[in-house]
Amino acid sequence: LNPRTEGVRTLGTLWSSSLFPGRCPPDYNLLLNYIGGSRDTGLAELSEDEIISEVDKGCRQVLLNADAPPPKVLGLKLWPTAIPQYELG
């Protein structure tokens, strides 16, 4: 999980290849990033390329080396109403 104090838009990252062996070739790592949420609604106005750029920037800032190679395979799935946010009150 990434607290907002880290200055990235990514909410959190799962290392799916560590949790579920066989999800990718042995020499690859599969990362699943969550971004957006009720506190970052402006994300919905970005293009897919801009969203990918934000995720890449966040990964390089908190998880990867800045000079890490670019992804070999990339996928993007948008869920406009994925998880309801219930506010108190």
C-alpha positions as a printed Julia matrix, in Angstrom:
89×3 Matrix{Float64}:
   0.0     0.0     0.0
   1.17    3.5    -0.77
   0.25    6.28    1.66
  -0.46    9.62    0.0
   2.56   11.05    1.8
   4.76    9.15   -0.7
   3.5    11.51   -3.39
   2.35    8.86   -5.86
  -1.11    8.24   -7.3
  -0.8     4.47   -7.05
  -2.85    3.17   -4.12
  -1.0    -0.11   -3.9
   0.77   -2.86   -5.83
   0.43   -6.63   -5.69
   3.35   -8.79   -6.82
   0.98  -11.29   -8.45
   3.83  -13.49   -9.69
   4.94  -14.02   -6.07
   1.43  -14.67   -4.76
   0.38  -16.94   -7.62
   3.28  -18.91   -9.1
   2.95  -19.66  -12.79
   1.22  -16.42  -13.7
   4.2   -15.36  -15.79
   7.47  -16.84  -17.08
  10.13  -17.54  -14.43
  12.33  -14.6   -15.48
   9.44  -12.08  -15.3
   7.64  -10.34  -12.44
   3.94   -9.56  -12.67
   2.83   -6.41  -10.85
  -0.82   -5.44  -10.42
  -1.23   -1.75   -9.56
  -4.31   -0.04   -8.18
  -4.68    3.66   -8.87
  -7.43    6.25   -8.46
 -10.09    5.96   -5.81
 -12.49    8.42   -4.27
  -9.68   10.81   -3.33
  -8.27   11.0    -6.86
 -11.31   11.38   -9.1
  -9.33   13.5   -11.58
  -7.68   10.31  -12.77
 -10.83    9.54  -14.78
 -10.04   12.52  -17.01
  -6.63   11.17  -18.05
  -5.96    9.19  -21.21
  -4.82    5.58  -20.97
  -1.27    6.63  -21.85
  -1.29    9.24  -19.06
  -2.57    6.66  -16.55
   0.18    4.23  -17.59
   2.73    7.01  -17.18
   1.47    7.79  -13.66
   1.69    4.13  -12.63
   5.19    3.78  -14.11
   6.35    6.94  -12.36
   4.96    5.72   -9.03
   6.55    2.28   -9.36
   9.93    3.79  -10.14
   9.61    6.18   -7.21
   8.74    3.62   -4.51
   9.39    0.06   -5.81
  11.81   -0.09   -8.72
  15.11    1.49   -9.63
  14.71    4.65  -11.68
  16.71    3.01  -14.48
  14.7    -0.25  -14.47
  13.85   -1.49  -17.97
  10.42   -0.67  -19.36
   7.66   -3.28  -19.01
   7.83   -6.18  -21.48
   4.06   -6.68  -21.41
   1.54   -4.07  -20.33
  -2.19   -4.25  -19.74
  -4.72   -1.71  -18.53
  -8.24   -2.28  -17.27
 -10.4     0.62  -16.17
 -13.17    0.09  -13.62
 -15.1     3.38  -13.35
 -17.29    2.16  -10.48
 -15.16   -0.63   -9.02
 -15.5    -0.36   -5.24
 -18.21    1.76   -3.58
 -16.92    4.36   -1.15
 -19.2     4.81    1.83
 -18.74    8.09    3.62
 -19.49    8.47    7.32
 -22.49   10.53    8.26
